[in-house]
Coordinates of C-alpha atoms in Angstrom, one line a residue:
X1 CA -72.5 -26.8 1.0
X2 CA -68.8 -26.7 1.9
X3 CA -69.6 -24.7 5.0
X4 CA -72.2 -27.2 6.1
X5 CA -69.7 -30.1 5.5
X6 CA -67.0 -28.4 7.5
X7 CA -69.4 -27.7 10.3
X8 CA -70.4 -31.4 10.4
X9 CA -66.8 -32.4 10.5
X10 CA -66.1 -30.1 13.5
X11 CA -68.8 -31.9 15.4
X12 CA -68.4 -35.4 14.0
X13 CA -68.0 -37.1 17.4
X14 CA -71.2 -35.6 18.7
X15 CA -72.9 -36.5 15.3
X16 CA -71.7 -40.1 15.6
X17 CA -73.0 -40.3 19.1
X18 CA -76.3 -38.7 18.1
X19 CA -76.7 -41.4 15.5
X20 CA -76.1 -44.0 18.1
X21 CA -78.8 -42.5 20.2
X22 CA -81.2 -42.1 17.3
X23 CA -80.6 -45.6 15.9
X24 CA -80.9 -47.0 19.4
X25 CA -84.4 -45.5 19.8
X26 CA -85.4 -46.8 16.4
X27 CA -84.0 -50.2 17.4
X28 CA -86.1 -50.3 20.5
X29 CA -89.2 -49.7 18.4
X30 CA -88.2 -52.6 16.0
X31 CA -87.5 -54.9 18.9
X32 CA -90.8 -54.1 20.6
X33 CA -92.7 -54.6 17.3
X34 CA -91.0 -57.6 15.8
X35 CA -89.8 -59.5 18.8
X36 CA -91.6 -61.0 21.8
X37 CA -90.4 -60.2 25.3
X38 CA -88.5 -63.5 25.5
X39 CA -86.9 -62.9 22.1
X40 CA -85.8 -59.5 23.3
X41 CA -84.2 -61.0 26.3
X42 CA -82.2 -63.4 24.1
X43 CA -81.2 -60.6 21.8
X44 CA -79.7 -58.5 24.7
X45 CA -78.2 -61.5 26.4
X46 CA -76.4 -62.4 23.1
X47 CA -75.0 -58.8 22.9
X48 CA -74.0 -58.7 26.6
X49 CA -72.1 -62.0 26.5
X50 CA -70.3 -61.1 23.2
X51 CA -69.3 -57.7 24.7
X52 CA -66.8 -59.7 26.9
X53 CA -64.4 -59.0 24.0
X54 CA -63.5 -55.8 26.0
X55 CA -61.8 -58.1 28.5
X56 CA -59.7 -59.7 25.8
X57 CA -58.6 -56.2 24.6
X58 CA -57.0 -55.8 28.0
X59 CA -57.1 -52.0 27.6
X60 CA -54.5 -52.3 24.9
X61 CA -56.4 -50.1 22.4
X62 CA -56.4 -47.2 24.9
X63 CA -52.6 -47.6 25.5
X64 CA -52.0 -47.7 21.8
X65 CA -54.0 -44.5 21.3
X66 CA -51.9 -42.8 24.0
X67 CA -48.6 -44.0 22.6
X68 CA -49.6 -43.0 19.0
X69 CA -50.4 -39.5 20.2
X70 CA -46.9 -39.2 21.8
X71 CA -45.0 -40.8 18.9
X72 CA -46.8 -38.9 16.1
X73 CA -45.5 -35.5 17.3
X74 CA -43.4 -34.1 14.4
X75 CA -44.9 -36.5 11.8
X76 CA -47.6 -36.1 9.2
X77 CA -49.6 -38.3 6.8
X78 CA -48.9 -38.5 3.0
X79 CA -50.7 -40.4 0.3
X80 CA -52.0 -43.9 0.9
X81 CA -51.0 -43.6 4.6
X82 CA -47.3 -42.9 4.0
X83 CA -45.8 -41.4 7.2
X84 CA -43.3 -38.6 6.9
X85 CA -41.0 -37.8 9.8
X86 CA -37.8 -38.7 11.5
X87 CA -39.1 -41.6 13.6
X88 CA -41.6 -43.2 11.3
X89 CA -40.2 -46.7 11.9
X90 CA -41.2 -46.5 15.5
X91 CA -44.8 -45.6 14.5
X92 CA -44.9 -48.5 12.1
X93 CA -43.6 -50.8 14.7
X94 CA -46.4 -49.9 17.0
X95 CA -49.0 -51.1 14.5
X96 CA -47.0 -54.2 13.5
X97 CA -46.4 -55.4 17.1
X98 CA -49.9 -54.6 18.3
X99 CA -51.5 -56.3 15.2
X100 CA -49.7 -59.5 15.9
X101 CA -50.9 -59.5 19.5
X102 CA -54.5 -58.7 18.5
X103 CA -54.4 -61.7 16.1
X104 CA -53.7 -63.9 19.0
X105 CA -56.4 -62.2 21.2
X106 CA -59.0 -62.6 18.5
X107 CA -58.2 -66.2 18.0
X108 CA -58.4 -66.8 21.8
X109 CA -61.8 -64.9 21.9
X110 CA -63.3 -67.0 19.1
X111 CA -62.0 -70.3 20.4
X112 CA -63.3 -69.7 23.9
X113 CA -66.6 -67.8 23.4
X114 CA -68.2 -70.1 20.9
X115 CA -68.4 -73.1 23.3
X116 CA -69.0 -70.8 26.3
X117 CA -72.1 -69.3 24.6
X118 CA -73.4 -72.7 23.4
X119 CA -73.1 -74.1 26.9
X120 CA -74.6 -71.0 28.7
X121 CA -77.5 -70.5 26.3
X122 CA -78.1 -74.2 25.9
X123 CA -79.1 -74.4 29.6
X124 CA -82.0 -72.0 28.9
X125 CA -83.1 -73.0 25.4
X126 CA -85.4 -75.9 26.1
X127 CA -89.1 -75.5 25.4
X128 CA -88.7 -72.1 23.7
X129 CA -90.2 -72.5 20.2
X130 CA -90.1 -68.8 19.7
X131 CA -86.3 -68.8 19.7
X132 CA -85.7 -71.6 17.2
X133 CA -82.1 -72.4 16.3
X134 CA -79.8 -70.0 18.1
X135 CA -76.5 -71.8 17.7
X136 CA -75.7 -70.6 14.2
X137 CA -76.4 -66.9 15.0
X138 CA -74.2 -67.1 18.1
X139 CA -71.3 -68.6 16.1
X140 CA -71.8 -65.9 13.4
X141 CA -71.9 -63.1 16.0
X142 CA -68.7 -64.4 17.7
X143 CA -66.9 -64.5 14.3
X144 CA -68.0 -61.1 13.3
X145 CA -66.9 -59.7 16.7
X146 CA -63.5 -61.4 16.3
X147 CA -63.0 -59.7 12.9
X148 CA -63.5 -56.3 14.6
X149 CA -61.1 -57.1 17.3
X150 CA -58.4 -57.5 14.7
X151 CA -58.9 -53.9 13.5
X152 CA -58.9 -52.3 17.0
X153 CA -55.2 -51.3 16.9
X154 CA -55.5 -49.6 13.5
X155 CA -58.3 -47.4 14.7
X156 CA -56.4 -46.5 17.9
X157 CA -53.3 -45.5 16.0
X158 CA -55.1 -43.4 13.5
X159 CA -57.1 -41.6 16.2
X160 CA -54.0 -41.2 18.3
X161 CA -52.2 -39.5 15.4
X162 CA -54.8 -36.8 15.6
X163 CA -57.2 -37.9 12.8
X164 CA -60.1 -37.9 15.2
X165 CA -62.6 -36.5 12.7
X166 CA -61.7 -39.1 10.1
X167 CA -62.0 -42.0 12.6
X168 CA -65.4 -40.9 13.9
X169 CA -66.6 -40.3 10.3
X170 CA -65.8 -44.0 9.6
X171 CA -67.5 -45.0 12.8
X172 CA -70.5 -43.0 11.8
X173 CA -70.7 -44.8 8.5
X174 CA -70.3 -48.1 10.3
X175 CA -73.1 -47.2 12.7
X176 CA -75.5 -46.2 9.9
X177 CA -74.9 -49.2 7.7
X178 CA -74.9 -51.6 10.7
X179 CA -78.2 -50.2 12.0
X180 CA -79.8 -50.4 8.6
X181 CA -78.7 -54.0 8.2
X182 CA -80.0 -54.9 11.7
X183 CA -83.4 -53.4 11.0
X184 CA -83.7 -55.2 7.7
X185 CA -82.9 -58.5 9.3
X186 CA -85.4 -57.9 12.1
X187 CA -88.2 -57.0 9.7
X188 CA -87.5 -60.2 7.8
X189 CA -87.7 -62.4 10.9
X190 CA -84.0 -62.8 11.4
X191 CA -84.3 -62.3 15.2
X192 CA -80.9 -63.3 16.7
X193 CA -79.1 -63.0 13.3
X194 CA -79.7 -59.3 13.7
X195 CA -77.2 -59.2 16.6
X196 CA -74.3 -59.8 14.2
X197 CA -75.2 -57.1 11.6
X198 CA -73.4 -54.2 13.4
X199 CA -70.1 -55.9 13.9
X200 CA -70.2 -57.4 10.4
X201 CA -70.9 -54.1 8.8
X202 CA -68.2 -52.4 10.9
X203 CA -65.6 -54.8 9.7
X204 CA -66.5 -54.4 6.0
X205 CA -66.5 -50.6 6.2
X206 CA -63.2 -50.6 8.1
X207 CA -61.6 -53.0 5.6
X208 CA -62.6 -50.8 2.7
X209 CA -61.4 -47.7 4.4
X210 CA -57.9 -49.2 5.2
X211 CA -57.5 -50.6 1.6
X212 CA -58.3 -47.2 0.0
X213 CA -56.8 -44.7 2.4
X214 CA -54.0 -46.4 4.4
X215 CA -52.9 -49.3 2.2
X216 CA -49.2 -48.2 2.2
X217 CA -49.2 -47.8 6.0
X218 CA -50.9 -51.2 6.5
X219 CA -48.5 -53.0 4.1
X220 CA -45.4 -51.3 5.5
X221 CA -46.5 -52.4 9.0
X222 CA -47.0 -56.0 7.8
X223 CA -43.5 -56.0 6.4
X224 CA -42.0 -54.5 9.6
X225 CA -40.4 -57.2 11.7
X226 CA -38.3 -54.9 14.0
X227 CA -39.4 -54.2 17.6
X228 CA -38.9 -50.6 18.3
X229 CA -41.4 -50.6 21.1
X230 CA -40.3 -51.9 24.5
X231 CA -43.5 -53.7 25.4
X232 CA -42.5 -54.5 29.0
X233 CA -41.7 -50.9 29.9
X234 CA -43.8 -48.8 27.5
X235 CA -47.0 -50.7 27.1
X236 CA -47.5 -53.3 29.8
X237 CA -47.3 -51.0 32.9
X238 CA -50.3 -49.0 31.7
X239 CA -52.0 -51.8 29.9
X240 CA -52.6 -54.2 32.8
X241 CA -54.1 -51.4 34.8
X242 CA -56.5 -50.4 32.0
X243 CA -57.2 -54.0 31.4
X244 CA -58.3 -54.4 35.1
X245 CA -60.3 -51.2 34.7
X246 CA -62.1 -52.6 31.7
X247 CA -62.8 -55.9 33.4
X248 CA -64.3 -54.0 36.2
X249 CA -66.4 -52.0 33.8
X250 CA -67.8 -55.1 32.2
X251 CA -68.6 -56.6 35.6
X252 CA -70.2 -53.4 36.7
X253 CA -72.5 -53.1 33.6
X254 CA -72.8 -55.8 31.0
X255 CA -72.7 -58.9 33.2
X256 CA -76.0 -58.2 34.9
X257 CA -78.2 -59.0 31.8
X258 CA -76.8 -62.6 31.6
X259 CA -77.2 -62.9 35.4
X260 CA -80.9 -62.0 35.2
X261 CA -81.3 -64.2 32.2
X262 CA -80.0 -67.1 34.2
X263 CA -82.1 -66.5 37.4
X264 CA -85.3 -64.9 36.1
X265 CA -85.5 -65.8 32.4
X266 CA -85.3 -63.9 29.1
X267 CA -88.2 -61.4 29.7
X268 CA -86.6 -59.8 32.7
X269 CA -83.1 -59.9 31.1
X270 CA -84.7 -58.1 28.1
X271 CA -86.0 -55.3 30.3
X272 CA -82.6 -54.9 31.8
X273 CA -80.8 -55.0 28.5
X274 CA -83.1 -52.4 26.9
X275 CA -82.9 -50.1 29.9
X276 CA -79.1 -50.4 30.0
X277 CA -79.0 -49.6 26.3
X278 CA -80.9 -46.4 26.9
X279 CA -78.7 -45.4 29.8
X280 CA -75.5 -46.2 28.0
X281 CA -76.8 -44.3 25.0
X282 CA -77.0 -41.1 27.1
X283 CA -73.6 -41.9 28.6
X284 CA -72.0 -42.2 25.1
X285 CA -73.4 -38.8 24.1
X286 CA -72.0 -37.3 27.2
X287 CA -68.6 -38.9 26.6
X288 CA -68.4 -37.1 23.2
X289 CA -66.9 -34.0 24.9
X290 CA -64.2 -36.1 26.6
X291 CA -63.4 -38.5 23.7
X292 CA -62.6 -35.6 21.3
X293 CA -59.9 -34.3 23.8
X294 CA -58.0 -37.6 24.5
X295 CA -55.3 -37.2 21.8
X296 CA -54.9 -33.4 22.4
X297 CA -54.6 -34.1 26.2
X298 CA -51.9 -36.7 25.6
X299 CA -50.1 -34.3 23.3
X300 CA -50.3 -31.4 25.9
X301 CA -48.8 -33.7 28.5
X302 CA -45.9 -34.6 26.2
X303 CA -45.3 -30.9 25.6
X304 CA -45.9 -30.0 29.3
X305 CA -48.6 -27.5 28.4
X306 CA -50.3 -27.8 31.7
X307 CA -52.6 -24.8 31.4
X308 CA -54.4 -26.0 28.3
X309 CA -54.4 -29.6 29.5
X310 CA -56.3 -28.8 32.6
X311 CA -58.6 -26.0 31.4
X312 CA -59.9 -27.8 28.4
X313 CA -60.7 -30.9 30.4
X314 CA -62.5 -29.1 33.2
X315 CA -64.7 -27.2 30.7
X316 CA -65.6 -30.2 28.7
X317 CA -66.1 -32.3 31.8
X318 CA -68.7 -29.9 33.2
X319 CA -70.5 -29.6 29.9
X320 CA -70.7 -33.4 29.6
X321 CA -72.1 -33.8 33.1
X322 CA -74.7 -31.0 32.6
X323 CA -75.7 -32.6 29.3
X324 CA -76.2 -36.0 31.0
X325 CA -78.4 -34.5 33.8
X326 CA -80.6 -32.8 31.2
X327 CA -80.8 -36.2 29.4
X328 CA -82.0 -37.8 32.6
X329 CA -84.8 -35.3 32.9
X330 CA -85.8 -35.9 29.3
X331 CA -85.9 -39.7 29.9
X332 CA -88.1 -39.2 33.0
X333 CA -90.5 -37.1 30.9
X334 CA -90.6 -39.7 28.1
X335 CA -91.1 -42.5 30.7
X336 CA -94.3 -40.9 31.9
X337 CA -95.5 -40.6 28.3
X338 CA -95.1 -44.3 27.5
X339 CA -96.4 -45.4 30.9
X340 CA -99.2 -47.9 30.4
X341 CA -98.3 -48.7 26.7
X342 CA -96.7 -51.9 25.4
X343 CA -93.3 -50.1 25.4
X344 CA -93.3 -49.7 29.2
X345 CA -93.6 -53.4 29.5
X346 CA -90.3 -53.9 27.8
X347 CA -88.4 -51.6 30.2
X348 CA -87.6 -51.6 33.9
X349 CA -90.0 -50.0 36.3
X350 CA -89.4 -46.3 36.9
X351 CA -87.2 -46.3 40.1
X352 CA -84.8 -49.1 39.0
X353 CA -84.5 -47.4 35.6
X354 CA -83.7 -44.1 37.4
X355 CA -81.2 -45.9 39.6
X356 CA -79.6 -47.3 36.4
X357 CA -79.2 -43.8 35.0
X358 CA -77.5 -42.9 38.2
X359 CA -75.1 -45.8 37.9
X360 CA -74.1 -44.8 34.3
X361 CA -73.6 -41.2 35.4
X362 CA -71.1 -42.2 38.1
X363 CA -69.4 -44.5 35.5
X364 CA -69.2 -41.5 33.2
X365 CA -67.6 -39.3 35.9
X366 CA -65.1 -42.0 36.7
X367 CA -64.3 -42.7 33.1
X368 CA -63.7 -39.0 32.4
X369 CA -61.4 -38.6 35.4
X370 CA -59.5 -41.8 34.3
X371 CA -59.2 -40.5 30.7
X372 CA -57.7 -37.3 32.1
X373 CA -55.1 -39.1 34.3
X374 CA -54.4 -41.6 31.5
X375 CA -52.9 -38.7 29.5
X376 CA -49.9 -39.0 31.9
X377 CA -49.7 -42.7 30.8
X378 CA -50.9 -43.7 34.3
X379 CA -53.9 -45.5 35.6
X380 CA -54.3 -44.9 39.3
X381 CA -58.1 -45.3 39.3
X382 CA -57.9 -49.0 38.3
X383 CA -57.9 -50.1 42.0
X384 CA -61.1 -48.1 42.6
X385 CA -62.8 -49.8 39.7
X386 CA -61.6 -53.2 40.7
X387 CA -62.6 -52.8 44.3
X388 CA -66.1 -51.7 43.2
X389 CA -66.5 -54.7 40.9
X390 CA -65.2 -57.2 43.5
X391 CA -67.6 -55.9 46.0
X392 CA -70.6 -55.4 43.7
X393 CA -70.7 -58.6 41.7
X394 CA -71.2 -61.1 44.5
X395 CA -73.8 -58.8 46.1
X396 CA -75.5 -58.5 42.8
X397 CA -75.6 -62.3 42.3
X398 CA -77.3 -62.6 45.7
X399 CA -79.6 -59.7 45.0
X400 CA -80.6 -61.1 41.6
X401 CA -81.5 -64.5 43.1
X402 CA -83.7 -63.0 45.9
X403 CA -84.7 -59.5 44.9
X404 CA -84.6 -59.6 41.0
X405 CA -83.9 -56.3 39.2
X406 CA -84.4 -53.8 42.0
X407 CA -81.8 -55.7 44.1
X408 CA -79.3 -55.7 41.3
X409 CA -79.6 -52.0 40.5
X410 CA -79.7 -51.0 44.2
X411 CA -76.6 -52.9 45.0
X412 CA -74.6 -51.4 42.1
X413 CA -75.8 -47.9 42.9
X414 CA -75.0 -48.2 46.6
X415 CA -71.4 -49.3 46.0
X416 CA -70.9 -46.6 43.4
X417 CA -72.2 -43.8 45.7
X418 CA -70.4 -44.9 48.9
X419 CA -67.1 -46.2 47.4
X420 CA -66.4 -45.6 43.7
X421 CA -67.4 -42.0 43.3
X422 CA -65.7 -40.4 46.4
X423 CA -62.5 -42.5 46.0
X424 CA -62.3 -41.6 42.3
X425 CA -62.6 -37.9 43.0
X426 CA -60.1 -38.0 45.8
X427 CA -57.5 -39.9 43.8
X428 CA -57.9 -37.6 40.8
X429 CA -57.4 -34.5 42.8
X430 CA -54.3 -35.9 44.6
X431 CA -52.5 -37.3 41.5
X432 CA -53.4 -34.4 39.1
X433 CA -51.9 -31.9 41.5
X434 CA -48.7 -34.0 42.0
X435 CA -48.0 -34.8 38.4
X436 CA -48.5 -31.3 37.1
X437 CA -45.7 -30.0 39.3

């Protein structure tokens, strides 16, 4: 039994991502069975609009993870999250300062997104008896998402300290409980209330984890009022670049479901949302090989261990891409199996769906290269992402208005192939060679 447990711990990131994939497939079955096509569109439009919280994060959680990996060298954890080492005050200050900032970001998100959602969805809610009252579920989803924003710095710091297995174990528990709660609400006719179950469960699990495992660290950070971190020189130079990159990522993925919701109604938006969920599910699994290496890559850079830094990334990067391509083949096979059934009516037609898988693959490659370069505490690929988003979004708006889903997917894929991918590879090769000298 101990051997099995240790084996599971070694592959906890992949296990967590596998659960996301498995639960996503089960969720699709629940949505198809318990929701109409219109209700499915509202469900995914709720999730897409609420995911704008990534913009409020401004890439700070990634910067905190990188800083924590650098600062934790020479330290170790004691009971109740007590830090032992010569520079523990600096590590405590990182959580203290970032938590205060996230409190402001969370408040801004909640204050802005509640009325934005009410106005946006209010324009499309008339004459839809199948939706019913959607205002309360939207407010509840926004508040639950806000609570999770407040805990983002804590997760980044613990993961950056090297406790990757522990963090992903908690995320696995969050995912399991959140999925179960979502399914129960859908079975009982909760419809849009189900959208808030994952963020709500995530917050409750995380709050219990912190109180039992890291109470001392959390309390000491709350008491800490000294600023050991020079935000303007240590955080902001990398943060604003990652923030722009995340903004670009949102504009290149999540925003298209609300766009289609606005132009073509909930049913088409639901097809886009479900298809994007499947594609992102595969992308998340592929990212497992990269995500587990982020703290170790940052540590290798701080120690100038260039050989391990580069070799580990290249091996895991190739494995992740090969895994994704096999996943695409599997999806194509499954698509043919469900063709002509009620499930095929809830998803995009074959070629737009395949194009969407191509978009996510390119995003995965760009994200992996960015994670590698980010270990230097640099973000040179931000301009590529921003240029891609600035070019794609207006084209997609026009395409959505005149050509529906095929136009949207085609415009994204074209920009990714001609601009984003070649530029990302070129910049990665150039800067990686220069910085390793």
